[in-house]
Short mmCIF file of C-alpha atoms and ligand atoms in Angstrom, two decimals:
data_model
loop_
_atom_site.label_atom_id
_atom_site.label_comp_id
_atom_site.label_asym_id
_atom_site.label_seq_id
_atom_site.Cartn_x
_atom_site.Cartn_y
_atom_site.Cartn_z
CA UNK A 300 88.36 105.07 119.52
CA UNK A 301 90.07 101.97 117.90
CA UNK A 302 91.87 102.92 114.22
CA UNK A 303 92.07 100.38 111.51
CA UNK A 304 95.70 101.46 109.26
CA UNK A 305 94.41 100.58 106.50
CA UNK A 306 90.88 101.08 106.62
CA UNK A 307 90.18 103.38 103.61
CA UNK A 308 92.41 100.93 100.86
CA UNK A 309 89.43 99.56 99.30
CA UNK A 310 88.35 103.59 97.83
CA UNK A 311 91.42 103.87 95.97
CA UNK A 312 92.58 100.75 93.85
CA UNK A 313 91.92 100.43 89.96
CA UNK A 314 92.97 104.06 89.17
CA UNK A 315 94.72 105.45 86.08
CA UNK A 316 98.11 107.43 85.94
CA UNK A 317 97.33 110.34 83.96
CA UNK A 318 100.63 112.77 85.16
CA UNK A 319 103.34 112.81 86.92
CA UNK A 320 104.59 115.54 89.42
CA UNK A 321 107.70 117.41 88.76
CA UNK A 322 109.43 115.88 92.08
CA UNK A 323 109.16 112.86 90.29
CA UNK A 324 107.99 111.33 94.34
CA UNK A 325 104.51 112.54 94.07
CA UNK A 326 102.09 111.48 91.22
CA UNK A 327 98.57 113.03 89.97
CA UNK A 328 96.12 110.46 89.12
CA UNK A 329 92.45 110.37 87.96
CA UNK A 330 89.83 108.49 89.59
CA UNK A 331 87.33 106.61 87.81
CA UNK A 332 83.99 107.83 86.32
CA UNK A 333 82.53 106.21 89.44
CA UNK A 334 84.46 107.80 92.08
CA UNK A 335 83.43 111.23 93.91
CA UNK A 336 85.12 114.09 91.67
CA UNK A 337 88.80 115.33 92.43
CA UNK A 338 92.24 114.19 92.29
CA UNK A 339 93.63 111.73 93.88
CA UNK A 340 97.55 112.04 94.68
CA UNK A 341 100.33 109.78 95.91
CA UNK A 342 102.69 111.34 98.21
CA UNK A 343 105.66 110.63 99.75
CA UNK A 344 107.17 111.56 102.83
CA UNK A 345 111.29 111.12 102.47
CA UNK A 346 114.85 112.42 103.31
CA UNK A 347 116.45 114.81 101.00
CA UNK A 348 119.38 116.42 100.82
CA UNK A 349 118.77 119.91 100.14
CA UNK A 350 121.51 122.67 99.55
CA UNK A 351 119.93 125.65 101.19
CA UNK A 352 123.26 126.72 102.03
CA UNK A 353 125.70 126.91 99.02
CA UNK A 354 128.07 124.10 98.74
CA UNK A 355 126.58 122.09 102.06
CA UNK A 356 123.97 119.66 101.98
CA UNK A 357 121.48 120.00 104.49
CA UNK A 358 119.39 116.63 105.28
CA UNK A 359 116.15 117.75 105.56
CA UNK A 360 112.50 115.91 105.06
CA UNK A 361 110.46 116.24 102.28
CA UNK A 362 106.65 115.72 100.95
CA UNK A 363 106.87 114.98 97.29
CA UNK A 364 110.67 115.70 96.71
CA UNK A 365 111.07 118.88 97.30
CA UNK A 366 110.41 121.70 99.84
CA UNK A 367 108.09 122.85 100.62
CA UNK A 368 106.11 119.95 99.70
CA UNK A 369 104.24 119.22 95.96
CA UNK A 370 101.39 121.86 96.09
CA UNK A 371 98.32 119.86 95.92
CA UNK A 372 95.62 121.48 94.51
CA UNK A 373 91.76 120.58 94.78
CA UNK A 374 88.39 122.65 93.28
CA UNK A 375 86.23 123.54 95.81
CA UNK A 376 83.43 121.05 97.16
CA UNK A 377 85.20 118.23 95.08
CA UNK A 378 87.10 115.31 96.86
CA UNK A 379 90.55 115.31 97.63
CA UNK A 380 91.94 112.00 98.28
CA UNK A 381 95.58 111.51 99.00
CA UNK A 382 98.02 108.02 99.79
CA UNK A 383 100.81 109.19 102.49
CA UNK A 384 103.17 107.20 102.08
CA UNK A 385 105.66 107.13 104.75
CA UNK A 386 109.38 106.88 103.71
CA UNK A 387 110.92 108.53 106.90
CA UNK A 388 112.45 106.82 109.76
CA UNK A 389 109.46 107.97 111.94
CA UNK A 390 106.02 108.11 112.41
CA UNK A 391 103.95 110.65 111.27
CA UNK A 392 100.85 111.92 110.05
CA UNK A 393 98.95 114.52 108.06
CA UNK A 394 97.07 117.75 109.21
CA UNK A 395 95.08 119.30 106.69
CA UNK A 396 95.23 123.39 107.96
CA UNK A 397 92.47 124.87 107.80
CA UNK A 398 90.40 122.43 106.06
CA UNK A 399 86.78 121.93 107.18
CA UNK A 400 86.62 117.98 107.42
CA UNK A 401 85.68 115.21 109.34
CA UNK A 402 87.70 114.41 112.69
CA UNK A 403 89.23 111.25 111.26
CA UNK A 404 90.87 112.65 108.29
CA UNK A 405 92.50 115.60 110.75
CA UNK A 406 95.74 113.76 110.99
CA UNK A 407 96.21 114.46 114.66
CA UNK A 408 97.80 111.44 116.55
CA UNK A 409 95.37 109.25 118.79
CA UNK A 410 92.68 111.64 118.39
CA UNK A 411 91.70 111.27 114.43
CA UNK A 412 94.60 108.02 113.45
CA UNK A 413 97.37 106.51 114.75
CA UNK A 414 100.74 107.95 113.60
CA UNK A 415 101.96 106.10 109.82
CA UNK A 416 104.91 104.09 110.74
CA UNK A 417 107.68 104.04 108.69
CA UNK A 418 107.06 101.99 105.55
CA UNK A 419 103.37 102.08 105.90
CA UNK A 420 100.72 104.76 104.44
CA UNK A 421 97.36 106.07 104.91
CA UNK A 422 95.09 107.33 102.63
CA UNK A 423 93.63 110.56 103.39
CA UNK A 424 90.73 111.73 101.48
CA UNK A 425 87.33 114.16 102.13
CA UNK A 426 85.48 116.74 100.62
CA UNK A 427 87.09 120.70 100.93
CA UNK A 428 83.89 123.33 101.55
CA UNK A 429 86.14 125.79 101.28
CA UNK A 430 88.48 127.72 98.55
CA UNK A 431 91.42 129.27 99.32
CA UNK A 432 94.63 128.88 99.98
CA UNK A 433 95.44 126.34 102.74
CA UNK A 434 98.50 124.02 103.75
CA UNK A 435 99.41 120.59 105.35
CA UNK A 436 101.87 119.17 108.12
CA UNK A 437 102.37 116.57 109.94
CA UNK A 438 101.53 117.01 113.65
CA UNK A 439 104.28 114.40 115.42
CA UNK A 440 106.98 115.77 116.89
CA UNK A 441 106.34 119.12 114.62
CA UNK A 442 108.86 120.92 115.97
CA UNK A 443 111.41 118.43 114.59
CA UNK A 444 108.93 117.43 111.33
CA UNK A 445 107.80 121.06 110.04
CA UNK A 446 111.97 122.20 110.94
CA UNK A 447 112.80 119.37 108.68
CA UNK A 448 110.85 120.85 105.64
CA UNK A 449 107.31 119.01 105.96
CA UNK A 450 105.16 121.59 105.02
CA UNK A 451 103.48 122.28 101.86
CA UNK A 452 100.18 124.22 100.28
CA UNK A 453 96.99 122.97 99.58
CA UNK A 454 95.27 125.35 97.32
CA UNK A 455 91.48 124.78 96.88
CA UNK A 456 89.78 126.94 93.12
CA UNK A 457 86.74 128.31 93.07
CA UNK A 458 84.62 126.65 91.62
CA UNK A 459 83.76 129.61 89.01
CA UNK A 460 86.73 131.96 87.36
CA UNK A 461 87.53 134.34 89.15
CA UNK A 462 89.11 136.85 87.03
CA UNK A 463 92.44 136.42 87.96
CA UNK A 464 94.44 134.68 85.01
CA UNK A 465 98.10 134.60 86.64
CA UNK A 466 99.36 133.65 90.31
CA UNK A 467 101.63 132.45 92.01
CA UNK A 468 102.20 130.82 95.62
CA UNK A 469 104.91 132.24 97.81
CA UNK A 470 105.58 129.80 101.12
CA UNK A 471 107.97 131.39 103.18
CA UNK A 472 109.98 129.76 105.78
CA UNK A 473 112.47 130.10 107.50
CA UNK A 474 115.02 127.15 108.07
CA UNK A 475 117.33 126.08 111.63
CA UNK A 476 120.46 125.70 110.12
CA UNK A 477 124.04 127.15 110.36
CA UNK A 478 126.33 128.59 108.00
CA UNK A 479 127.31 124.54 107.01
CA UNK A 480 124.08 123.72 106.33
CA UNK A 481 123.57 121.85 109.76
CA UNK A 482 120.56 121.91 111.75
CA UNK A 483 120.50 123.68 114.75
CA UNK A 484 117.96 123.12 117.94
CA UNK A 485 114.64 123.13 116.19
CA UNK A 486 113.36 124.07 119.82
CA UNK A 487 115.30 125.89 123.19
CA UNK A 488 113.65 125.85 126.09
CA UNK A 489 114.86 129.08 126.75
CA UNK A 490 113.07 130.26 123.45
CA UNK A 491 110.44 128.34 123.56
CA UNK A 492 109.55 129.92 127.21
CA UNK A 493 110.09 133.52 124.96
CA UNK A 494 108.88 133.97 121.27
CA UNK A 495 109.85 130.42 120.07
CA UNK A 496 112.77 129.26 118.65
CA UNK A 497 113.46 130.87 115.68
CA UNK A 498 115.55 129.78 112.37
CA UNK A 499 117.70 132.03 110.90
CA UNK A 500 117.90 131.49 107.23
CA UNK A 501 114.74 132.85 105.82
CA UNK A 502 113.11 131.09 102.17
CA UNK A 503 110.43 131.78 99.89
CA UNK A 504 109.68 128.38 98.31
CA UNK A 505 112.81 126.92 99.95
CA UNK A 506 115.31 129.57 98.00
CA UNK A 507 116.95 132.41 99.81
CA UNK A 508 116.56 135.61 98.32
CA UNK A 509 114.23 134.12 95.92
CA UNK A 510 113.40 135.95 92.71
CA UNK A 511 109.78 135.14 91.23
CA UNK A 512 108.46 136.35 87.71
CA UNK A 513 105.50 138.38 87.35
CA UNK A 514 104.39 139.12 84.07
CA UNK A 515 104.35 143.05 83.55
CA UNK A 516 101.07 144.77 83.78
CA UNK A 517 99.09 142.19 84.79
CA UNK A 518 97.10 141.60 87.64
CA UNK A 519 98.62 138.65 90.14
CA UNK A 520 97.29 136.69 92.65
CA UNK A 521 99.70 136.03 95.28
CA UNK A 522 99.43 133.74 98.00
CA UNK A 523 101.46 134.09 100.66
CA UNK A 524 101.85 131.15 103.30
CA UNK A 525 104.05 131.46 106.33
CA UNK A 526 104.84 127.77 106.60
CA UNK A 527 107.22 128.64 109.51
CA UNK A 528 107.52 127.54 113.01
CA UNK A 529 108.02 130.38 114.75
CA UNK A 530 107.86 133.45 112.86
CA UNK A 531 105.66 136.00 112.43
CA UNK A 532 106.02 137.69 109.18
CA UNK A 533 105.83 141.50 108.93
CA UNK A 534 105.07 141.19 105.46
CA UNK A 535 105.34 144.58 103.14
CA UNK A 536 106.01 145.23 99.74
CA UNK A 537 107.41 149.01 99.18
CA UNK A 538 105.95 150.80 96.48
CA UNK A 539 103.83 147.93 95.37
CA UNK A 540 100.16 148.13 94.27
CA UNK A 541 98.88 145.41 96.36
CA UNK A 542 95.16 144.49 97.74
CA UNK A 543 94.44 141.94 99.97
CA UNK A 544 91.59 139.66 98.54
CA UNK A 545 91.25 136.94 101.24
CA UNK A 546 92.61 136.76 104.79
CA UNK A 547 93.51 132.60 105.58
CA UNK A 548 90.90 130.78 103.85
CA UNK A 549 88.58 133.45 103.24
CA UNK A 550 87.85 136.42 101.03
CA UNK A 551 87.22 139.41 102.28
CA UNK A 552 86.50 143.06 100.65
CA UNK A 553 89.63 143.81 98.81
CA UNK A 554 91.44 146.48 100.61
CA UNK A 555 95.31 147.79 100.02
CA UNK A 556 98.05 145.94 101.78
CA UNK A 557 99.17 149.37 103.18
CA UNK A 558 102.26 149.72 105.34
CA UNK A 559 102.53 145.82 106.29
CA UNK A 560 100.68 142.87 107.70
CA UNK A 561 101.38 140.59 109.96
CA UNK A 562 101.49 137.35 109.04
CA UNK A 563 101.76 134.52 111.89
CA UNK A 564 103.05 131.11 111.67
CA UNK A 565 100.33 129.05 109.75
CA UNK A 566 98.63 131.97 108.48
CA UNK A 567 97.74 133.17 104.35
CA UNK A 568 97.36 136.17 102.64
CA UNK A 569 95.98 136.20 99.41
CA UNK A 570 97.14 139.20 97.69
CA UNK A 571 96.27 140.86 94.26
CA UNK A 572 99.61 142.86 93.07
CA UNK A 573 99.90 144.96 89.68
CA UNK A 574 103.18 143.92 88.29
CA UNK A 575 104.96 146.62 87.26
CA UNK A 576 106.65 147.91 83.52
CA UNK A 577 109.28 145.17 82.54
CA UNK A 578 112.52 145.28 83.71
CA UNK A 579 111.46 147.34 87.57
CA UNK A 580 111.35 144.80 90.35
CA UNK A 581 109.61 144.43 93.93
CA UNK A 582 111.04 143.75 96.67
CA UNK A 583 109.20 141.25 99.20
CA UNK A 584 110.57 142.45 102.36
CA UNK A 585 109.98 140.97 106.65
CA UNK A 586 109.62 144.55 108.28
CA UNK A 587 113.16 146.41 106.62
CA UNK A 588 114.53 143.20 105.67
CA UNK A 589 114.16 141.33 102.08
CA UNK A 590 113.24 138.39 101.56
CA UNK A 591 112.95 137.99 97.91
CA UNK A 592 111.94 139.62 95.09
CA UNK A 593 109.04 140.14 92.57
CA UNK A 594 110.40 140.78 88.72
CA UNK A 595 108.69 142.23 85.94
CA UNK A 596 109.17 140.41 82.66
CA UNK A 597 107.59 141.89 79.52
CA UNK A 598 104.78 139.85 77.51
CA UNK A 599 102.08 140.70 75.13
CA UNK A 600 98.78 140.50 76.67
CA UNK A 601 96.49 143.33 77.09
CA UNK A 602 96.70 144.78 80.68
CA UNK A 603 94.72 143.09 83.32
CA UNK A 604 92.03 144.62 85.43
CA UNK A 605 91.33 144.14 89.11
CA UNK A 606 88.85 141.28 89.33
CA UNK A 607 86.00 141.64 91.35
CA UNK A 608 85.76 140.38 95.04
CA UNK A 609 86.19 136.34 95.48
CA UNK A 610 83.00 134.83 96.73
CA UNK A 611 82.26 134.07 100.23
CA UNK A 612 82.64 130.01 101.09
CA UNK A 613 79.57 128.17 103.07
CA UNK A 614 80.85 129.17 106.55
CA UNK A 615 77.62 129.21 108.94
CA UNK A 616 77.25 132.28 110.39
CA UNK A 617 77.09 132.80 113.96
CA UNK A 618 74.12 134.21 116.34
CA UNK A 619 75.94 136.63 118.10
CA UNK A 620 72.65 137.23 119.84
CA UNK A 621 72.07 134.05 121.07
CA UNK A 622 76.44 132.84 121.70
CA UNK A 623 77.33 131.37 124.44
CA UNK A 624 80.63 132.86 125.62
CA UNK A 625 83.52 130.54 126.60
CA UNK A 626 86.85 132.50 128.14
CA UNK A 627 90.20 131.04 127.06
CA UNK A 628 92.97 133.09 129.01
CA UNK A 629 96.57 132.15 127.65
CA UNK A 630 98.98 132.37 130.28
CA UNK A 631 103.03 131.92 130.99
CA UNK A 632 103.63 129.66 133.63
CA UNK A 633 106.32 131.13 135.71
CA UNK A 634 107.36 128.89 137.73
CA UNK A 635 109.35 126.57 134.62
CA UNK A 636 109.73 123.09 135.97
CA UNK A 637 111.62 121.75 133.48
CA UNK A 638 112.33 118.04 133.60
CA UNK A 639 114.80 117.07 130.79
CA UNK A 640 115.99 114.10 133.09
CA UNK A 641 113.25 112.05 131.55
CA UNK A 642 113.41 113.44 127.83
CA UNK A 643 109.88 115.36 128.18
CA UNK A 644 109.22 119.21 126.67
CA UNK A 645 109.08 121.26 129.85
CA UNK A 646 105.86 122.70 130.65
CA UNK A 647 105.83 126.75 129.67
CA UNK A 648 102.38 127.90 128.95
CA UNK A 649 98.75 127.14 130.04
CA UNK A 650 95.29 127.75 128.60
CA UNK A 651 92.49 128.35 131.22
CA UNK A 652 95.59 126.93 134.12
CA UNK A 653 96.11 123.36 131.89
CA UNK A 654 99.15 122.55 129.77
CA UNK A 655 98.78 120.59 126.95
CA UNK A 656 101.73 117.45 127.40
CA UNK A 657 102.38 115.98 124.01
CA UNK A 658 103.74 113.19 125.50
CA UNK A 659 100.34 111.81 127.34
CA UNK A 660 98.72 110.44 125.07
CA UNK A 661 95.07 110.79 127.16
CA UNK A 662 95.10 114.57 126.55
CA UNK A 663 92.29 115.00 124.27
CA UNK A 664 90.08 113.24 126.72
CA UNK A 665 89.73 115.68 128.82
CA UNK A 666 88.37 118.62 126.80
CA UNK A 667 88.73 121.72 127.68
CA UNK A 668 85.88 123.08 126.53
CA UNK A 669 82.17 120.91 125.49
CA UNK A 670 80.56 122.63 122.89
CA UNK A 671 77.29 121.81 121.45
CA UNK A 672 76.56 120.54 118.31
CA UNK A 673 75.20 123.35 116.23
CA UNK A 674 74.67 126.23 118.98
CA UNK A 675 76.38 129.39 118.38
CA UNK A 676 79.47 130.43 120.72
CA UNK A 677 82.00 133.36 121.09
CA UNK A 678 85.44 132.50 122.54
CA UNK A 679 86.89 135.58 124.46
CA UNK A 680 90.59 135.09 124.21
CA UNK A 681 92.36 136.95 126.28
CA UNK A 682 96.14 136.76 125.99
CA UNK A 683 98.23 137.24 129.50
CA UNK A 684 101.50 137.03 128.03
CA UNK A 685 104.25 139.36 126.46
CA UNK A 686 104.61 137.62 123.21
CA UNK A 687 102.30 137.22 120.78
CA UNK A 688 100.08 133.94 120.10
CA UNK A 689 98.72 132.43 116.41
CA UNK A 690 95.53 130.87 117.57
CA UNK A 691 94.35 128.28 115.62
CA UNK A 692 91.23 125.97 115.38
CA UNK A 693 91.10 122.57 113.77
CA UNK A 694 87.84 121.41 111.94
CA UNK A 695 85.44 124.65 112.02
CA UNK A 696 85.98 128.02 110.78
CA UNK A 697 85.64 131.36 113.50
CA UNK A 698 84.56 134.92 112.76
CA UNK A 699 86.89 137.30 114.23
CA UNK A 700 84.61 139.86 116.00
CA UNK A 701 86.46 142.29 118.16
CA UNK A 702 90.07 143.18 119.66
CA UNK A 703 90.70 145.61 122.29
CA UNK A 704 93.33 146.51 120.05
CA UNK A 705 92.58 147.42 116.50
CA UNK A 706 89.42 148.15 114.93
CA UNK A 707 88.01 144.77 113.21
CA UNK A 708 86.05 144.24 110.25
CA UNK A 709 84.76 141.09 110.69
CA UNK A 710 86.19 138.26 108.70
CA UNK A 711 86.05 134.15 109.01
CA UNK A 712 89.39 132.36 109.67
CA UNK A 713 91.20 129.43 111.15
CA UNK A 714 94.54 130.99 112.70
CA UNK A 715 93.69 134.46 114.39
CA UNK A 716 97.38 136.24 115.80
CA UNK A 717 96.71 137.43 119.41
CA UNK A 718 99.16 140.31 120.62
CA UNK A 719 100.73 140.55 123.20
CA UNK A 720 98.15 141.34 126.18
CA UNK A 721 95.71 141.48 123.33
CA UNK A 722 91.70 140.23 124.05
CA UNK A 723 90.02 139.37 121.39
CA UNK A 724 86.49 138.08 120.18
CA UNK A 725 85.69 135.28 117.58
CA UNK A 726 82.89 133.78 117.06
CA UNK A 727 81.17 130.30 115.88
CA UNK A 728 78.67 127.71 115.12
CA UNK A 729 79.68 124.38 116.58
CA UNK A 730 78.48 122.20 113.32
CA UNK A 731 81.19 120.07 113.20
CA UNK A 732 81.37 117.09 115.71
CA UNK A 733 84.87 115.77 116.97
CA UNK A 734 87.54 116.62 119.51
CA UNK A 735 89.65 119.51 117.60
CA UNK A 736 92.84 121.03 118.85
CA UNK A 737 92.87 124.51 119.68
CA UNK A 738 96.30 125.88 120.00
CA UNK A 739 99.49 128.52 119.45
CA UNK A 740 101.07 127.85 116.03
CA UNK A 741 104.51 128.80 117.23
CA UNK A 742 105.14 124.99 117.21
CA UNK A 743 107.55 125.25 120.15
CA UNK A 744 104.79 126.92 122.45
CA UNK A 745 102.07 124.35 121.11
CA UNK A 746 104.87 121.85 121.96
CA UNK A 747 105.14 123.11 125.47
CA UNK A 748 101.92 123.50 126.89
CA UNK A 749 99.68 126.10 124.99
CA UNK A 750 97.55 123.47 123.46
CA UNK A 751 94.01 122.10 124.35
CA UNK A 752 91.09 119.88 122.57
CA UNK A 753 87.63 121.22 122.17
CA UNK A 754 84.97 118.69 122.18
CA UNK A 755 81.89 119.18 119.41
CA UNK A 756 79.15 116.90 120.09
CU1 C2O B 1100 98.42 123.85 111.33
CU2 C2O B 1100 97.17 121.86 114.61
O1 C2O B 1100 97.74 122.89 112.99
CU1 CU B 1101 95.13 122.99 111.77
CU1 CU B 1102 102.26 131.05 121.20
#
């Protein structure tokens, strides 16, 4: 494939300011009557010093100009069309989480673009199919780029109301620094051969122990990213009324949160909570410990009411009865040859007895899997490790069928978490042509081998 930098200028000159972004590095602008529909944004990727820790500056990376990054925000089957600009000292490039689009606008290096060098940008833009609440990241040297603070939501409306008249987006994350505000190893080999290397000061929307208004009695819809690297989030809210209205990208029938749910790296929950009288507070908690907290701040409307279900997004439903089934077995490679001599990850995990090198470039042509364009399939993943795996799919949605596990109702998603020695069933039609990465979202494990392109065609 041969990539042209600047290939897409043409689309976006002529346009009209009409806002400007509170980070002051990202701006909102409006198209022209003649464009397709949907905003069009300018953002920047820079260095900024952050205090996460008081008193220290910690020199992290930022979309926008601030972290996580500007929330960009799209209405569903309208066009969202972003410039990157690229104000770090490396390259990098955008990945678009989740989002159903076409291969070139993917943002993964030498398979949809070549990395944006520093100084240069790329404009990004497509079409969203889907609402929901999705994110972005670069994916170069993520490990590194995502530890740094480039992350940030993507939330696409429905296209009707939807009954909910408050929300509010929670990313959490949690950062690799130490008590001076220094970053430690974004990535151990000896952790990245385990769980992944995990940070250990722990954000919502980049402030510890955050503290986020809700207004009293009202109905709130809560999206929860886990933006992290490594984590997986055992998200619970004691003594909350909480329903969960859509899994990832997609709703599903509202049911209560319950005790917890586990939320993987690059996974949503989109929650409906009932904020309680004014003045009583919530505490947003990771298994016993808190990570912020929900407060309840009087105001004068009427109280809300549950709104009804969201609606269900154009996601082609698979023919279970006439799938094809592909096995993907995740496996630990035992015997760890690392070779740090010559500055390469060392190789840690395989899918189907390959590990993904992120430093061959030629990877992605040789797919792991050939898929054809739309036939029906249902991946059997079977997980052979002792640590648990966020599986996630570029370019197409998957219905999650079955788990050895835990009873499923079947749902659509992007980022399914495997358990440990879990095997699990999802299922899809292959309508969307391209080579699409299909790997662990603990970025050190993705980083080290449990990675692998899937060819659509
Ligand atoms: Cu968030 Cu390759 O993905
Ligand atoms: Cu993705
Ligand atoms: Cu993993």
């Amino acid at each position: 494939m041969s990539f042209t930098r600047r290939q897409l200028l043409g689309g976006l000159v002529g346009l009209a300011v009409v806002g400007f972004g509170a980070g002051g590095a990202s701006r909102y602008w409006l198209g022209r009557r003649d464009s397709p529909v949907g905003p069009v944004y300018e953002l920047i990727a820079a260095p900024l010093d952050l205090e996460l820790v008081a008193g220290h500056q910690t020199p992290a990376w930022a979309f926008g100009g601030t972290v996580p990054g500007t929330e960009l925000r799209v209405r569903q089957g309208d066009w969202l069309r972003v410039r990157f600009v690229n104000k770090l000292p490396v390259p990098t490039t955008i990945h678009w989480h989740g989002i159903r689009l076409p291969l070139e606008m993917d943002g993964v290096p030498y398979v949809s673009q070549l990395p944006v060098l520093p100084g240069e940008y790329f404009d990004y833009q497509f079409r969203v199919p889907d609402a929901g609440s999705y994110w972005y990241h670069p994916h170069v040297n993520s490990s590194e780029q995502l530890g740094r603070g480039l992350v940030g939501a993507l939330i696409v409306e429905e296209r009707e109301p939807t009954g909910f008249k408050h929300e509010r987006t929670l990313s959490l994350k949690s950062w690799h620094v130490d008590e001076a505000g220094a970053f430690t190893d974004f990535s151990v080999p000896r952790e990245a051969a385990r769980g992944g290397t995990a940070g250990r000061l722990s954000t919502i929307n980049g402030v510890p122990q955050a503290i986020i208004d809700l207004p009293a009695g009202q109905i709130v819809r809560v999206r929860v990213l886990n933006l992290d690297n490594t984590l997986t989030y055992r998200l619970n809210l004691p003594d909350a009324e909480a329903q969960i209205y859509a899994l990832d990208g997609n709703p599903i029938t509202p049911r209560p949160l319950g005790k917890d749910y586990w939320l993987g790296p690059g996974m949503r929950v989109c929650l409906a909570i009932k904020a309680p009288a004014a003045g009583k507070e919530i505490s947003i908690r990771n298994g016993p410990v808190r990570l912020g907290t929900f407060r309840s701040v009087a105001n004068n409307e009427a109280p809300g009411a549950w709104p009804r279900p969201l609606p269900a997004n154009p996601i082609a439903e698979p023919d279970l009865a006439s799938a094809e089934t592909l096995n993907f077995n995740f496996e630990w490679v035992g015997s760890v040859s690392v070779n740090v001599e010559n500055g390469a990850p060392p190789s840690l995990w395989q899918i189907n007895g390959k590990a993904w090198d992120i430093t061959d470039k030629t990877c992605a042509d040789r797919p792991i899997a050939k898929l054809v364009k739309g036939k029906s399939y249902i991946f059997e993943l079977k997980n052979m490790t002792q640590y648990q795996h966020p599986i996630h799919l570029h370019g197409m949605s998957f219905k999650v069928i079955a788990s050895d596990r835990k009873a499923i109702i079947p749902y659509f998603t992007d980022t399914y978490l495997l358990g440990k020695n879990e095997r699990a069933r999802v299922a899809l039609v292959a309508d969307n042509p391209g080579i699409w990465m299909f790997h662990c979202h603990v970025i050190d494990h993705m980083e080290t081998g449990l990675m692998a392109a899937i060819e659509v065609s």
